[in-house]
Amino acid sequence: MKSLKQDIKTGQYKQIYLLYGQESYLKKQYKNMFIKAMIPSGDTMNYAYYEGKNVNIAEVIDLAETLPFFAERRLIVFENTGLFKAKGAELADYIKELPETTYFIFIEDEIDQRSKLFKAVKAKGHITELKVQDASTLKKWVLGKIAKEKKKVSESTVDYFLNKVGTDMEQIDTELEKLFGYTYDKDFITEKDVEEVCTAHISTNIFSMIDAVANKEQRKALDLYYELLAMKEPPMRILALLVKQYNMLYVTKSLVKKGYRQNEIASKIGAHPYVTSKYMNQSRRFKSVELRTIIEEGVDLEERVKTGKLKDILAVELFLVKNSSPTT
């Protein structure tokens, strides 16, 4: 990412960029920064944007061959086209002859590094994977944004904030804006401020519900459930998330037993390292057989709702009541 910032700062651009990975916020930020830096505001003659999997390659090539209109360069941006997994060979061949005045930026979630297009871009441009950020990086980023607002905060409050709103950078940015508005007349942000104004990500409530179940805090588990219902979350989505979360705990517990470390587990289960640490801590509070039984119960309840044998709201209540009962 440092090289991307350096290119934007110096104006020394590579002719082709590929930005890929799961961190949507960073991809969006860098895309917008490059467009703003490379094309004058309002210049629609020398800028083109293609999105989706139906890109007309012949049309792209015709446009790329056209000299920029009273400008230094022509910029063509491609987003979520799937060209790095299929149908990109024709564009890969053309890239070798790309005119010096035409620049490409590709934004993708997933790519195949064996593809002809990936190899062509690597040979002529710059490729950056924008991964989900680890807990330390997220904390530094949040602290930096708070410092820019000339406000102070304790590290424990930042931890509390991240635990509440989740690890998605776009969500974090939105919640920070709310927090800054709420504390506009204050120099110091507290946990109370976070609690008052920030919206808990649904995964946070799911984690809290599972904690309540593990602690046999039946009332708390049900209160969290009713809170999600009040937020218009469908009961079956809540049940599905609970089952998915318990399944993640089961897999995490199995991997811990096999001696895998946090980063290795995060990679295997496809979760953020910050979230993985929470899975690891939470999984210690259950036996493997207990987790498996809970998962099977959840799947059975889903089936009973689908076949009309049980109402959806009641199904989740039964699930929480049974597993948070002190007798279980």
Coordinates of C-alpha atoms in Angstrom, one line a residue:
M1 CA 0.0 0.0 0.0
K2 CA 3.0 2.3 0.6
S3 CA 3.9 2.1 -3.1
L4 CA 0.3 3.1 -4.1
K5 CA 0.4 6.1 -1.8
Q6 CA 3.8 7.0 -3.2
D7 CA 2.6 6.8 -6.8
I8 CA -0.4 9.1 -6.0
K9 CA 1.8 11.6 -4.1
T10 CA 4.5 11.8 -6.8
G11 CA 2.2 11.5 -9.8
Q12 CA 4.5 8.8 -11.2
Y13 CA 1.8 6.3 -12.2
K14 CA 2.2 2.7 -13.4
Q15 CA 0.2 2.1 -16.6
I16 CA -1.8 -0.7 -15.1
Y17 CA -3.0 -1.3 -11.5
L18 CA -4.7 -4.4 -10.2
L19 CA -6.2 -3.9 -6.7
Y20 CA -7.8 -7.1 -5.3
G21 CA -8.8 -8.7 -2.0
Q22 CA -11.5 -8.8 0.6
E23 CA -11.1 -5.4 2.2
S24 CA -13.8 -3.4 0.2
Y25 CA -13.2 -0.2 2.0
L26 CA -9.5 0.0 1.0
K27 CA -10.3 -0.9 -2.6
K28 CA -12.9 1.8 -2.8
Q29 CA -10.5 4.4 -1.2
Y30 CA -7.6 3.7 -3.5
K31 CA -9.8 3.6 -6.6
N32 CA -11.3 7.0 -5.8
M33 CA -7.8 8.5 -4.9
F34 CA -6.4 7.3 -8.3
I35 CA -9.3 8.6 -10.3
K36 CA -9.1 12.0 -8.5
A37 CA -5.4 12.2 -9.0
M38 CA -5.2 11.0 -12.6
I39 CA -8.2 12.6 -14.2
P40 CA -9.3 16.3 -13.7
S41 CA -12.7 16.7 -12.0
G42 CA -15.5 16.7 -14.5
D43 CA -13.5 15.2 -17.3
T44 CA -15.9 12.6 -18.7
M45 CA -14.2 12.5 -22.1
N46 CA -11.1 10.7 -20.9
Y47 CA -12.6 8.5 -18.2
A48 CA -14.5 5.2 -18.6
Y49 CA -15.9 2.8 -16.1
Y50 CA -16.9 -0.9 -16.7
E51 CA -18.5 -3.0 -14.0
G52 CA -19.8 -6.6 -14.0
K53 CA -19.0 -9.6 -16.0
N54 CA -20.3 -8.5 -19.4
V55 CA -17.5 -6.3 -20.5
N56 CA -17.2 -5.9 -24.3
I57 CA -13.5 -6.3 -24.9
A58 CA -13.7 -5.1 -28.5
E59 CA -15.3 -1.8 -27.2
V60 CA -12.6 -1.5 -24.5
I61 CA -9.8 -1.9 -27.1
D62 CA -11.4 0.7 -29.4
L63 CA -11.6 3.2 -26.6
A64 CA -8.1 2.4 -25.4
E65 CA -6.8 3.1 -28.9
T66 CA -8.4 6.6 -28.9
L67 CA -6.0 9.4 -28.0
P68 CA -7.0 11.4 -24.9
F69 CA -9.0 14.6 -25.7
F70 CA -6.9 17.6 -24.7
A71 CA -5.4 15.7 -21.8
E72 CA -2.3 13.8 -20.7
R73 CA -4.0 10.4 -20.3
R74 CA -7.1 8.3 -20.8
L75 CA -8.2 6.2 -17.7
I76 CA -10.3 3.1 -17.9
V77 CA -11.5 1.5 -14.7
F78 CA -12.8 -2.1 -14.4
E79 CA -14.6 -3.4 -11.3
N80 CA -15.7 -6.9 -10.4
T81 CA -15.5 -8.1 -14.0
G82 CA -14.2 -11.6 -13.3
L83 CA -11.7 -11.1 -16.2
F84 CA -8.9 -12.6 -14.0
K85 CA -10.8 -15.9 -13.8
A86 CA -12.4 -16.1 -17.2
K87 CA -12.5 -14.4 -20.6
G88 CA -9.5 -12.1 -20.0
A89 CA -7.1 -13.7 -22.5
E90 CA -8.0 -11.3 -25.4
L91 CA -7.4 -8.3 -23.1
A92 CA -4.1 -9.8 -21.9
D93 CA -2.8 -10.0 -25.5
Y94 CA -3.9 -6.4 -26.1
I95 CA -2.2 -5.1 -23.0
K96 CA 1.2 -5.8 -24.5
E97 CA 0.5 -3.1 -27.1
L98 CA -1.4 -0.7 -24.8
P99 CA -0.8 2.9 -26.0
E100 CA 1.3 5.0 -23.6
T101 CA -1.5 7.5 -23.1
T102 CA -4.0 4.8 -21.9
Y103 CA -4.1 3.6 -18.2
F104 CA -6.1 0.7 -16.8
I105 CA -7.2 0.1 -13.1
F106 CA -8.7 -3.2 -12.2
I107 CA -10.6 -3.7 -9.0
E108 CA -11.5 -7.3 -8.1
D109 CA -12.5 -9.4 -5.2
E110 CA -10.9 -12.7 -6.4
I111 CA -8.4 -13.4 -9.1
D112 CA -6.6 -16.4 -10.5
Q113 CA -2.9 -15.8 -10.5
R114 CA -2.4 -18.4 -13.2
S115 CA -4.6 -16.5 -15.6
K116 CA -3.1 -14.9 -18.7
L117 CA -4.4 -11.5 -17.8
F118 CA -2.8 -11.6 -14.3
K119 CA 0.6 -12.4 -15.8
A120 CA 0.2 -9.6 -18.4
V121 CA -0.7 -7.1 -15.7
K122 CA 2.2 -8.2 -13.5
A123 CA 4.6 -7.8 -16.4
K124 CA 3.5 -4.2 -17.3
G125 CA 1.9 -2.8 -14.1
H126 CA 1.5 -3.1 -10.4
I127 CA -0.5 -5.6 -8.4
T128 CA -1.6 -5.1 -4.7
E129 CA -3.7 -7.4 -2.6
L130 CA -5.8 -5.4 -0.1
K131 CA -6.5 -7.9 2.7
V132 CA -8.7 -7.6 5.8
Q133 CA -6.6 -5.7 8.4
D134 CA -5.5 -7.3 11.6
A135 CA -6.5 -6.0 15.1
S136 CA -3.3 -4.0 15.6
T137 CA -3.7 -2.2 12.2
L138 CA -7.4 -1.5 12.8
K139 CA -6.6 0.0 16.2
K140 CA -3.9 2.2 14.8
W141 CA -6.2 3.4 12.0
V142 CA -9.0 4.2 14.5
L143 CA -6.6 6.1 16.8
G144 CA -5.2 8.0 13.8
K145 CA -8.7 9.1 12.7
I146 CA -9.6 10.2 16.3
A147 CA -6.3 12.1 16.5
K148 CA -7.2 14.0 13.3
E149 CA -10.4 15.1 15.0
K150 CA -8.2 16.5 17.8
K151 CA -9.8 14.2 20.3
K152 CA -8.3 11.8 22.8
V153 CA -9.4 8.2 23.8
S154 CA -8.0 5.4 25.9
E155 CA -6.9 2.1 24.2
S156 CA -9.5 0.2 26.2
T157 CA -12.2 2.4 24.7
V158 CA -10.9 1.7 21.2
D159 CA -11.0 -2.0 22.0
Y160 CA -14.6 -1.6 23.3
F161 CA -15.5 0.3 20.1
L162 CA -14.1 -2.4 17.8
N163 CA -15.7 -5.2 19.8
K164 CA -19.0 -3.4 19.4
V165 CA -19.0 -2.3 15.7
G166 CA -17.0 -5.2 14.2
T167 CA -14.0 -5.3 11.9
D168 CA -15.4 -4.1 8.6
M169 CA -13.6 -0.8 7.8
E170 CA -16.6 0.8 6.1
Q171 CA -18.7 0.1 9.1
I172 CA -16.0 1.4 11.4
D173 CA -15.7 4.6 9.4
T174 CA -19.5 5.1 9.5
E175 CA -19.6 4.6 13.3
L176 CA -16.7 6.9 13.9
E177 CA -18.5 9.7 12.0
K178 CA -21.5 9.2 14.3
L179 CA -19.2 9.2 17.3
F180 CA -17.5 12.4 16.2
G181 CA -20.8 14.1 15.7
Y182 CA -22.0 13.0 19.1
T183 CA -18.9 14.2 20.9
Y184 CA -18.4 17.4 18.8
D185 CA -18.1 19.5 22.0
K186 CA -15.9 17.0 23.9
D187 CA -12.1 16.5 23.9
F188 CA -12.2 13.0 25.3
I189 CA -14.2 10.0 23.9
T190 CA -15.4 7.5 26.5
E191 CA -16.9 4.0 26.5
K192 CA -20.2 5.6 27.5
D193 CA -20.1 7.7 24.3
V194 CA -19.6 4.6 22.3
E195 CA -22.4 2.8 24.0
E196 CA -24.8 5.7 23.5
V197 CA -24.4 6.3 19.8
C198 CA -22.7 3.3 18.1
T199 CA -24.7 0.5 16.6
A200 CA -23.6 -3.0 17.4
H201 CA -22.8 -5.1 14.4
I202 CA -25.1 -8.2 14.3
S203 CA -22.1 -10.5 14.8
T204 CA -21.3 -8.7 18.0
N205 CA -24.8 -9.4 19.3
I206 CA -24.4 -13.1 18.2
F207 CA -21.2 -13.4 20.1
S208 CA -22.8 -11.8 23.1
M209 CA -25.8 -14.3 22.9
I210 CA -23.4 -17.2 22.7
D211 CA -21.5 -15.8 25.8
A212 CA -24.8 -15.6 27.6
V213 CA -25.6 -19.1 26.7
A214 CA -22.2 -20.3 27.9
N215 CA -22.7 -18.4 31.2
K216 CA -26.3 -19.8 31.5
E217 CA -27.6 -16.3 31.5
Q218 CA -30.9 -17.1 30.0
R219 CA -32.5 -13.7 30.4
K220 CA -29.6 -11.9 28.8
A221 CA -29.6 -14.3 25.8
L222 CA -33.3 -13.7 25.3
D223 CA -33.0 -9.9 25.7
L224 CA -30.3 -9.8 23.0
Y225 CA -32.5 -11.8 20.8
Y226 CA -35.5 -9.5 21.3
E227 CA -33.1 -6.5 20.6
L228 CA -32.2 -8.0 17.2
L229 CA -35.9 -8.6 16.5
A230 CA -36.6 -4.9 17.3
M231 CA -33.9 -4.0 14.7
K232 CA -36.0 -6.0 12.1
E233 CA -33.5 -8.9 11.9
P234 CA -35.5 -12.0 10.6
P235 CA -35.6 -14.8 13.2
M236 CA -34.3 -17.4 10.7
R237 CA -31.3 -15.2 9.8
I238 CA -30.5 -15.0 13.5
L239 CA -30.8 -18.7 13.9
A240 CA -28.7 -19.3 10.8
L241 CA -26.0 -17.0 12.2
L242 CA -26.1 -18.7 15.6
V243 CA -25.6 -22.1 13.9
K244 CA -22.9 -20.7 11.7
Q245 CA -21.1 -19.2 14.8
Y246 CA -21.3 -22.4 16.8
N247 CA -20.0 -24.3 13.8
M248 CA -17.0 -21.9 13.6
L249 CA -16.4 -22.5 17.3
Y250 CA -16.5 -26.3 16.7
V251 CA -14.0 -26.0 13.8
T252 CA -11.8 -23.6 15.8
K253 CA -11.7 -25.9 18.8
S254 CA -10.7 -28.8 16.6
L255 CA -7.9 -26.8 15.0
V256 CA -6.6 -25.6 18.4
K257 CA -6.5 -29.2 19.6
K258 CA -4.3 -30.0 16.5
G259 CA -1.9 -27.3 17.5
Y260 CA -2.7 -24.6 15.0
R261 CA -1.9 -21.0 15.9
Q262 CA -4.2 -18.0 15.6
N263 CA -3.1 -16.8 12.2
E264 CA -3.1 -20.3 10.8
I265 CA -6.7 -20.8 12.1
A266 CA -7.8 -17.5 10.7
S267 CA -6.5 -18.5 7.2
K268 CA -8.2 -21.9 7.4
I269 CA -11.6 -20.7 8.5
G270 CA -11.5 -17.5 6.4
A271 CA -12.1 -15.2 9.4
H272 CA -10.4 -11.9 10.5
P273 CA -7.6 -12.6 12.9
Y274 CA -9.3 -10.3 15.4
V275 CA -12.5 -12.3 15.2
T276 CA -10.5 -15.6 15.3
S277 CA -9.1 -14.7 18.7
K278 CA -12.7 -14.3 19.9
Y279 CA -13.6 -17.7 18.5
M280 CA -10.6 -19.2 20.2
N281 CA -11.5 -17.7 23.6
Q282 CA -15.2 -18.6 23.3
S283 CA -14.6 -22.2 22.1
R284 CA -12.7 -22.9 25.3
R285 CA -16.0 -22.6 27.2
F286 CA -17.7 -25.5 25.4
K287 CA -16.9 -29.2 25.0
S288 CA -16.7 -30.4 21.4
V289 CA -19.6 -32.8 21.9
E290 CA -21.6 -30.0 23.3
L291 CA -21.0 -27.7 20.3
R292 CA -21.9 -30.5 17.9
T293 CA -25.1 -31.2 19.7
I294 CA -26.1 -27.5 19.6
I295 CA -25.3 -27.3 15.9
E296 CA -27.5 -30.4 15.2
E297 CA -30.3 -28.9 17.3
G298 CA -30.1 -25.6 15.3
V299 CA -30.3 -27.4 12.0
D300 CA -33.2 -29.5 13.2
L301 CA -35.1 -26.3 14.2
E302 CA -34.4 -24.7 10.9
E303 CA -35.9 -27.7 9.1
R304 CA -39.0 -27.7 11.4
V305 CA -39.6 -24.0 10.6
K306 CA -39.2 -24.6 6.9
T307 CA -41.8 -27.5 7.0
G308 CA -44.3 -25.4 9.0
K309 CA -44.0 -27.5 12.2
L310 CA -42.8 -24.5 14.2
K311 CA -43.0 -20.7 14.1
D312 CA -39.8 -18.9 13.4
I313 CA -39.7 -16.6 16.5
L314 CA -40.5 -19.5 18.8
A315 CA -37.8 -21.7 17.2
V316 CA -35.0 -19.3 18.2
E317 CA -36.5 -18.8 21.7
L318 CA -36.5 -22.6 22.2
F319 CA -33.0 -22.8 20.9
L320 CA -31.7 -20.1 23.4
V321 CA -33.8 -21.3 26.3
K322 CA -32.7 -24.9 26.0
N323 CA -29.0 -24.2 25.7
S324 CA -28.9 -21.5 28.3
S325 CA -30.8 -23.5 30.9
P326 CA -28.7 -24.2 34.1
T327 CA -29.7 -27.8 33.8
T328 CA -28.1 -28.3 30.4

